[in-house]
Amino acid sequence: MDNRPIGFFDSGVGGLTCIPYVMRNLPNERIIFFGDTARTPYGSKNIDTIKEFTMQIASFLKRKDVKMIVTACNTVSATCLPMLREHFPDIPIIGVISPTSKVVAKSCTREDNVGVIATKVTVASGEYEKKINKNNPDLNVFSKACPAFVPLIEEGIIDNKIMDLTIKYYLDDFIKENNINVIVLGCTHYPLLKDRIKSLYPDLEIISSSKEVAVAVEIELKKRGMLAAERSGENVFYASDITDNFVPMIQRILGKSEDELNIRFKNVDNEY
Ligand code: DGL
């Protein structure tokens, strides 16, 4: 048993979409979340820059004495896991791509055409194709980078025509040309678009990386005997910049009011 918190981080608010699944499945676990809202998005940046930011945040979480780090960001998961595991060999580091790929490989057949939508960096890494096809070589996997989604979501532009047009701009031809019937939300921001995508393409099956990583966290903690025996304190949500949208987004995703949440501003220049 281990009552220390689990550290989650993302480039912004997207990684928050993993948290409700963790809270539901593992109510004893304490969560420390860090959203790098000052420097989002990561998905179109140089890999060395992403690695630098990732090391800073993982070190911050490590100083908070977390028992596990979850890279609740596909872009970081695609580029930084070997580096993180080398630097922090004493704690488990869980990414989002492996657990999601396993579910895709298991639940789809060769009749399916799987479309992975993600950031530019995640798509360029080819990690989803590699991991899905490693587990199921017969599957047809297509990828599409959708770089405008994250900045719009961080601005709270979600439930409106601008987002619908952006979704159609990226997905209409992609779905038609490749006969896609399963879409993988390969970015933890994208579950916030799930209802819009579903209403535009009702026949699509949608698989979310945010849901699958929560299952992987539970399996890993159980395997290592590291589940929390009891709740040892409040969850804390850090942001490198408290943007207009950070608090409303936490409220929207977690369904709680600001008073019920422990939200802290972490100035990037201060402690990194
Ligand atoms: N949530 C991150 C991901 O899963 C978003 C990346 C970005 O900041 O562009 O990839």
mmCIF file of C-alpha atoms and ligand atoms in Angstrom:
data_model
loop_
_atom_site.group_PDB
_atom_site.id
_atom_site.type_symbol
_atom_site.label_atom_id
_atom_site.label_comp_id
_atom_site.label_asym_id
_atom_site.label_seq_id
_atom_site.Cartn_x
_atom_site.Cartn_y
_atom_site.Cartn_z
ATOM 1 C CA MET A 1 0.000 0.000 0.000
ATOM 2 C CA ASP A 2 1.187 3.512 -0.794
ATOM 3 C CA ASN A 3 -0.776 6.612 0.155
ATOM 4 C CA ARG A 4 1.387 9.083 -1.755
ATOM 5 C CA PRO A 5 -0.328 10.962 -4.617
ATOM 6 C CA ILE A 6 -0.254 10.145 -8.329
ATOM 7 C CA GLY A 7 1.169 12.929 -10.532
ATOM 8 C CA PHE A 8 -0.564 13.673 -13.824
ATOM 9 C CA PHE A 9 0.529 16.274 -16.336
ATOM 10 C CA ASP A 10 -0.401 17.662 -19.722
ATOM 11 C CA SER A 11 0.418 20.653 -21.886
ATOM 12 C CA GLY A 12 -2.856 22.224 -20.704
ATOM 13 C CA VAL A 13 -6.379 21.282 -19.712
ATOM 14 C CA GLY A 14 -6.609 18.146 -21.884
ATOM 15 C CA GLY A 15 -5.078 15.744 -19.377
ATOM 16 C CA LEU A 16 -7.884 16.621 -16.989
ATOM 17 C CA THR A 17 -10.128 14.369 -19.098
ATOM 18 C CA CYS A 18 -8.322 11.338 -17.576
ATOM 19 C CA ILE A 19 -9.090 12.404 -14.009
ATOM 20 C CA PRO A 20 -12.830 11.523 -13.713
ATOM 21 C CA TYR A 21 -12.082 7.921 -14.723
ATOM 22 C CA VAL A 22 -9.335 7.686 -12.080
ATOM 23 C CA MET A 23 -11.556 9.267 -9.415
ATOM 24 C CA ARG A 24 -14.361 6.850 -10.218
ATOM 25 C CA ASN A 25 -12.217 3.686 -10.293
ATOM 26 C CA LEU A 26 -9.777 4.601 -7.512
ATOM 27 C CA PRO A 27 -11.472 6.927 -5.015
ATOM 28 C CA ASN A 28 -8.685 6.506 -2.417
ATOM 29 C CA GLU A 29 -6.035 7.897 -4.736
ATOM 30 C CA ARG A 30 -4.876 11.486 -4.278
ATOM 31 C CA ILE A 31 -4.112 13.353 -7.489
ATOM 32 C CA ILE A 32 -1.664 16.118 -8.248
ATOM 33 C CA PHE A 33 -2.320 17.518 -11.711
ATOM 34 C CA PHE A 34 -0.130 19.963 -13.589
ATOM 35 C CA GLY A 35 -1.340 21.731 -16.752
ATOM 36 C CA ASP A 36 1.325 23.702 -18.585
ATOM 37 C CA THR A 37 -1.177 26.330 -19.690
ATOM 38 C CA ALA A 38 1.560 28.943 -20.068
ATOM 39 C CA ARG A 39 3.229 26.969 -22.858
ATOM 40 C CA THR A 40 0.426 25.009 -24.527
ATOM 41 C CA PRO A 41 0.212 23.598 -27.189
ATOM 42 C CA TYR A 42 3.080 21.109 -27.259
ATOM 43 C CA GLY A 43 1.895 19.216 -30.323
ATOM 44 C CA SER A 44 3.450 21.494 -32.935
ATOM 45 C CA LYS A 45 6.700 22.197 -31.055
ATOM 46 C CA ASN A 46 10.200 20.863 -31.548
ATOM 47 C CA ILE A 47 10.807 17.569 -29.721
ATOM 48 C CA ASP A 48 13.781 18.999 -27.762
ATOM 49 C CA THR A 49 11.515 21.766 -26.439
ATOM 50 C CA ILE A 50 8.864 19.218 -25.417
ATOM 51 C CA LYS A 51 11.554 17.172 -23.646
ATOM 52 C CA GLU A 52 12.816 20.238 -21.770
ATOM 53 C CA PHE A 53 9.300 21.188 -20.553
ATOM 54 C CA THR A 54 8.569 17.570 -19.666
ATOM 55 C CA MET A 55 11.686 17.237 -17.501
ATOM 56 C CA GLN A 56 10.799 20.435 -15.640
ATOM 57 C CA ILE A 57 7.275 19.283 -14.865
ATOM 58 C CA ALA A 58 8.245 15.708 -13.976
ATOM 59 C CA SER A 59 10.890 17.092 -11.583
ATOM 60 C CA PHE A 60 8.258 19.378 -10.050
ATOM 61 C CA LEU A 61 5.937 16.391 -9.514
ATOM 62 C CA LYS A 62 8.784 14.307 -8.122
ATOM 63 C CA ARG A 63 9.466 17.034 -5.551
ATOM 64 C CA LYS A 64 5.826 16.661 -4.535
ATOM 65 C CA ASP A 65 6.690 13.043 -3.698
ATOM 66 C CA VAL A 66 4.367 11.369 -6.192
ATOM 67 C CA LYS A 67 4.410 7.558 -6.321
ATOM 68 C CA MET A 68 3.706 7.410 -10.071
ATOM 69 C CA ILE A 69 3.802 9.845 -12.980
ATOM 70 C CA VAL A 70 1.166 9.677 -15.704
ATOM 71 C CA THR A 71 1.960 11.573 -18.887
ATOM 72 C CA ALA A 72 -1.673 12.478 -19.566
ATOM 73 C CA CYS A 73 -0.585 13.807 -22.932
ATOM 74 C CA ASN A 74 -0.156 11.768 -26.108
ATOM 75 C CA THR A 75 2.470 14.154 -27.450
ATOM 76 C CA VAL A 76 4.676 13.664 -24.382
ATOM 77 C CA SER A 77 3.922 9.935 -24.369
ATOM 78 C CA ALA A 78 5.054 9.706 -28.007
ATOM 79 C CA THR A 79 8.365 11.470 -27.416
ATOM 80 C CA CYS A 80 9.524 11.462 -23.787
ATOM 81 C CA LEU A 81 8.837 8.135 -22.049
ATOM 82 C CA PRO A 82 12.319 6.553 -22.412
ATOM 83 C CA MET A 83 13.897 9.785 -21.142
ATOM 84 C CA LEU A 84 11.539 9.990 -18.152
ATOM 85 C CA ARG A 85 12.013 6.331 -17.247
ATOM 86 C CA GLU A 86 15.776 6.772 -17.356
ATOM 87 C CA HIS A 87 15.685 9.862 -15.113
ATOM 88 C CA PHE A 88 13.154 8.552 -12.609
ATOM 89 C CA PRO A 89 13.821 4.810 -12.391
ATOM 90 C CA ASP A 90 12.377 4.547 -8.867
ATOM 91 C CA ILE A 91 8.738 5.285 -9.805
ATOM 92 C CA PRO A 92 6.460 3.898 -12.518
ATOM 93 C CA ILE A 93 5.859 6.221 -15.464
ATOM 94 C CA ILE A 94 2.694 5.516 -17.461
ATOM 95 C CA GLY A 95 1.948 6.914 -20.896
ATOM 96 C CA VAL A 96 -1.361 7.050 -22.739
ATOM 97 C CA ILE A 97 -0.461 5.498 -26.109
ATOM 98 C CA SER A 98 0.373 1.901 -25.097
ATOM 99 C CA PRO A 99 -2.833 1.241 -23.126
ATOM 100 C CA THR A 100 -4.974 2.828 -25.854
ATOM 101 C CA SER A 101 -3.227 0.889 -28.626
ATOM 102 C CA LYS A 102 -3.793 -2.392 -26.789
ATOM 103 C CA VAL A 103 -7.524 -1.701 -26.547
ATOM 104 C CA VAL A 104 -7.701 -0.772 -30.253
ATOM 105 C CA ALA A 105 -5.763 -3.902 -31.236
ATOM 106 C CA LYS A 106 -8.014 -6.100 -29.123
ATOM 107 C CA SER A 107 -11.389 -4.605 -29.988
ATOM 108 C CA CYS A 108 -10.967 -4.048 -33.759
ATOM 109 C CA THR A 109 -10.775 -6.548 -36.611
ATOM 110 C CA ARG A 110 -9.300 -6.503 -40.125
ATOM 111 C CA GLU A 111 -12.699 -5.307 -41.424
ATOM 112 C CA ASP A 112 -12.277 -2.087 -39.454
ATOM 113 C CA ASN A 113 -10.515 1.010 -40.706
ATOM 114 C CA VAL A 114 -9.049 2.790 -37.706
ATOM 115 C CA GLY A 115 -8.379 6.529 -37.845
ATOM 116 C CA VAL A 116 -6.089 8.021 -35.204
ATOM 117 C CA ILE A 117 -6.487 11.768 -34.756
ATOM 118 C CA ALA A 118 -3.759 13.520 -32.796
ATOM 119 C CA THR A 119 -1.257 16.376 -32.738
ATOM 120 C CA LYS A 120 1.394 16.822 -35.437
ATOM 121 C CA VAL A 121 4.142 15.476 -33.184
ATOM 122 C CA THR A 122 2.149 12.377 -32.183
ATOM 123 C CA VAL A 123 1.252 11.618 -35.804
ATOM 124 C CA ALA A 124 4.849 12.175 -36.983
ATOM 125 C CA SER A 125 6.120 9.775 -34.300
ATOM 126 C CA GLY A 126 4.081 6.900 -35.809
ATOM 127 C CA GLU A 127 3.740 5.499 -32.265
ATOM 128 C CA TYR A 128 0.051 4.594 -32.602
ATOM 129 C CA GLU A 129 0.533 2.638 -35.846
ATOM 130 C CA LYS A 130 3.602 0.860 -34.418
ATOM 131 C CA LYS A 131 1.929 -0.109 -31.163
ATOM 132 C CA ILE A 132 -1.457 -1.040 -32.648
ATOM 133 C CA ASN A 133 0.106 -3.143 -35.407
ATOM 134 C CA LYS A 134 2.517 -4.786 -32.967
ATOM 135 C CA ASN A 135 -0.518 -6.129 -31.103
ATOM 136 C CA ASN A 136 -2.632 -6.726 -34.213
ATOM 137 C CA PRO A 137 -0.654 -6.666 -37.505
ATOM 138 C CA ASP A 138 -3.808 -7.059 -39.652
ATOM 139 C CA LEU A 139 -5.401 -3.762 -38.684
ATOM 140 C CA ASN A 140 -5.591 -0.853 -41.121
ATOM 141 C CA VAL A 141 -4.507 2.265 -39.257
ATOM 142 C CA PHE A 142 -4.617 5.786 -40.705
ATOM 143 C CA SER A 143 -3.515 8.961 -38.934
ATOM 144 C CA LYS A 144 -4.501 12.574 -39.200
ATOM 145 C CA ALA A 145 -2.935 15.556 -37.449
ATOM 146 C CA CYS A 146 -5.507 18.115 -36.281
ATOM 147 C CA PRO A 147 -3.338 20.965 -34.934
ATOM 148 C CA ALA A 148 -6.094 23.578 -34.601
ATOM 149 C CA PHE A 149 -8.134 21.550 -32.098
ATOM 150 C CA VAL A 150 -5.954 22.144 -29.007
ATOM 151 C CA PRO A 151 -5.688 25.966 -29.250
ATOM 152 C CA LEU A 152 -9.461 26.204 -29.781
ATOM 153 C CA ILE A 153 -10.177 23.935 -26.815
ATOM 154 C CA GLU A 154 -7.756 25.875 -24.586
ATOM 155 C CA GLU A 155 -9.766 28.983 -25.548
ATOM 156 C CA GLY A 156 -13.021 27.216 -24.636
ATOM 157 C CA ILE A 157 -14.236 27.272 -28.252
ATOM 158 C CA ILE A 158 -15.942 23.896 -28.217
ATOM 159 C CA ASP A 159 -19.723 23.831 -28.458
ATOM 160 C CA ASN A 160 -20.218 26.018 -31.493
ATOM 161 C CA LYS A 161 -20.074 26.330 -35.273
ATOM 162 C CA ILE A 162 -16.380 27.257 -35.410
ATOM 163 C CA MET A 163 -15.489 23.938 -33.834
ATOM 164 C CA ASP A 164 -17.931 22.039 -36.044
ATOM 165 C CA LEU A 165 -16.358 23.577 -39.148
ATOM 166 C CA THR A 166 -12.869 22.751 -37.870
ATOM 167 C CA ILE A 167 -13.865 19.147 -37.187
ATOM 168 C CA LYS A 168 -15.334 18.852 -40.683
ATOM 169 C CA TYR A 169 -12.253 20.511 -42.209
ATOM 170 C CA TYR A 170 -10.002 17.820 -40.741
ATOM 171 C CA LEU A 171 -12.273 14.786 -40.758
ATOM 172 C CA ASP A 172 -14.676 14.869 -43.735
ATOM 173 C CA ASP A 173 -12.169 13.773 -46.390
ATOM 174 C CA PHE A 174 -10.099 11.697 -43.981
ATOM 175 C CA ILE A 175 -13.113 9.582 -43.021
ATOM 176 C CA LYS A 176 -14.491 9.354 -46.562
ATOM 177 C CA GLU A 177 -11.238 8.550 -48.372
ATOM 178 C CA ASN A 178 -10.144 5.887 -45.888
ATOM 179 C CA ASN A 179 -13.576 4.519 -45.077
ATOM 180 C CA ILE A 180 -12.878 5.080 -41.375
ATOM 181 C CA ASN A 181 -15.367 3.464 -38.989
ATOM 182 C CA VAL A 182 -13.357 3.702 -35.736
ATOM 183 C CA ILE A 183 -11.805 6.943 -34.500
ATOM 184 C CA VAL A 184 -9.125 6.993 -31.795
ATOM 185 C CA LEU A 185 -8.943 10.254 -29.845
ATOM 186 C CA GLY A 186 -5.132 10.277 -29.724
ATOM 187 C CA CYS A 187 -4.937 13.529 -27.781
ATOM 188 C CA THR A 188 -6.269 13.974 -24.272
ATOM 189 C CA HIS A 189 -7.890 17.279 -25.260
ATOM 190 C CA TYR A 190 -10.120 15.582 -27.815
ATOM 191 C CA PRO A 191 -12.610 13.858 -25.456
ATOM 192 C CA LEU A 192 -13.983 17.382 -25.041
ATOM 193 C CA LEU A 193 -14.983 17.115 -28.723
ATOM 194 C CA LYS A 194 -16.480 13.637 -28.464
ATOM 195 C CA ASP A 195 -20.112 14.792 -28.489
ATOM 196 C CA ARG A 196 -19.513 17.143 -31.438
ATOM 197 C CA ILE A 197 -17.747 14.418 -33.438
ATOM 198 C CA LYS A 198 -20.500 11.939 -32.599
ATOM 199 C CA SER A 199 -23.220 14.342 -33.712
ATOM 200 C CA LEU A 200 -21.434 15.012 -37.031
ATOM 201 C CA TYR A 201 -20.536 11.347 -37.677
ATOM 202 C CA PRO A 202 -23.088 9.268 -35.714
ATOM 203 C CA ASP A 203 -21.910 5.901 -37.078
ATOM 204 C CA LEU A 204 -18.323 6.257 -35.886
ATOM 205 C CA GLU A 205 -17.083 4.185 -32.989
ATOM 206 C CA ILE A 206 -14.932 6.383 -30.734
ATOM 207 C CA ILE A 207 -12.065 5.158 -28.512
ATOM 208 C CA SER A 208 -10.547 7.609 -26.032
ATOM 209 C CA SER A 209 -6.948 7.589 -24.747
ATOM 210 C CA SER A 210 -8.100 9.394 -21.574
ATOM 211 C CA LYS A 211 -10.319 6.496 -20.536
ATOM 212 C CA GLU A 212 -7.809 3.774 -21.328
ATOM 213 C CA VAL A 213 -4.939 5.298 -19.343
ATOM 214 C CA ALA A 214 -7.056 5.271 -16.166
ATOM 215 C CA VAL A 215 -7.455 1.502 -16.537
ATOM 216 C CA ALA A 216 -3.677 1.136 -17.013
ATOM 217 C CA VAL A 217 -3.016 3.162 -13.838
ATOM 218 C CA GLU A 218 -5.239 0.845 -11.817
ATOM 219 C CA ILE A 219 -3.618 -2.310 -13.234
ATOM 220 C CA GLU A 220 -0.084 -1.005 -12.604
ATOM 221 C CA LEU A 221 -0.772 0.127 -9.021
ATOM 222 C CA LYS A 222 -2.427 -3.216 -8.208
ATOM 223 C CA LYS A 223 0.435 -5.177 -9.758
ATOM 224 C CA ARG A 224 2.997 -3.277 -7.674
ATOM 225 C CA GLY A 225 0.957 -3.344 -4.452
ATOM 226 C CA MET A 226 0.907 0.467 -4.525
ATOM 227 C CA LEU A 227 -2.823 1.239 -4.250
ATOM 228 C CA ALA A 228 -3.669 3.805 -1.567
ATOM 229 C CA ALA A 229 -5.173 2.280 1.566
ATOM 230 C CA GLU A 230 -7.047 5.483 2.324
ATOM 231 C CA ARG A 231 -7.439 9.023 1.113
ATOM 232 C CA SER A 232 -4.526 11.076 2.494
ATOM 233 C CA GLY A 233 -5.496 14.618 1.447
ATOM 234 C CA GLU A 234 -7.021 16.795 -1.230
ATOM 235 C CA ASN A 235 -6.392 16.631 -4.955
ATOM 236 C CA VAL A 236 -4.400 19.645 -6.171
ATOM 237 C CA PHE A 237 -4.588 21.176 -9.646
ATOM 238 C CA TYR A 238 -1.610 23.285 -10.694
ATOM 239 C CA ALA A 239 -1.360 25.428 -13.794
ATOM 240 C CA SER A 240 1.688 27.295 -15.040
ATOM 241 C CA ASP A 241 -0.689 30.116 -15.968
ATOM 242 C CA ILE A 242 -4.223 30.524 -14.673
ATOM 243 C CA THR A 243 -5.822 31.268 -18.008
ATOM 244 C CA ASP A 244 -9.457 32.418 -18.305
ATOM 245 C CA ASN A 245 -10.385 28.934 -19.303
ATOM 246 C CA PHE A 246 -8.496 26.805 -16.752
ATOM 247 C CA VAL A 247 -10.946 26.989 -13.849
ATOM 248 C CA PRO A 248 -14.143 26.693 -15.971
ATOM 249 C CA MET A 249 -12.586 23.740 -17.778
ATOM 250 C CA ILE A 250 -11.757 21.916 -14.533
ATOM 251 C CA GLN A 251 -15.322 22.577 -13.401
ATOM 252 C CA ARG A 252 -16.751 21.333 -16.685
ATOM 253 C CA ILE A 253 -14.673 18.142 -16.689
ATOM 254 C CA LEU A 254 -14.908 17.295 -12.986
ATOM 255 C CA GLY A 255 -18.383 18.689 -12.360
ATOM 256 C CA LYS A 256 -17.292 20.547 -9.204
ATOM 257 C CA SER A 257 -17.357 24.183 -8.173
ATOM 258 C CA GLU A 258 -14.194 26.243 -7.667
ATOM 259 C CA ASP A 259 -14.673 26.168 -3.883
ATOM 260 C CA GLU A 260 -14.602 22.376 -3.898
ATOM 261 C CA LEU A 261 -11.364 22.295 -5.879
ATOM 262 C CA ASN A 262 -7.825 23.025 -4.810
ATOM 263 C CA ILE A 263 -6.466 25.076 -7.719
ATOM 264 C CA ARG A 264 -2.997 26.644 -7.564
ATOM 265 C CA PHE A 265 -1.038 28.864 -9.843
ATOM 266 C CA LYS A 266 2.492 27.766 -10.498
ATOM 267 C CA ASN A 267 4.625 30.465 -11.984
ATOM 268 C CA VAL A 268 6.934 28.891 -14.539
ATOM 269 C CA ASP A 269 9.791 31.264 -13.786
ATOM 270 C CA ASN A 270 9.622 30.628 -10.078
ATOM 271 C CA GLU A 271 10.553 27.128 -9.286
ATOM 272 C CA TYR A 272 11.543 25.193 -12.387
HETATM 273 N N1 DGL B 1 -3.275 16.777 -24.613
HETATM 274 C C1 DGL B 1 -2.096 16.788 -25.448
HETATM 275 C C2 DGL B 1 -1.971 15.450 -26.177
HETATM 276 O O1 DGL B 1 -2.585 14.483 -25.740
HETATM 277 C C3 DGL B 1 -2.175 18.008 -26.286
HETATM 278 C C4 DGL B 1 -0.965 18.340 -26.981
HETATM 279 C C5 DGL B 1 -0.750 19.780 -27.325
HETATM 280 O O2 DGL B 1 -0.535 20.566 -26.402
HETATM 281 O O3 DGL B 1 -0.703 20.096 -28.519
HETATM 282 O O4 DGL B 1 -1.263 15.300 -27.132
#
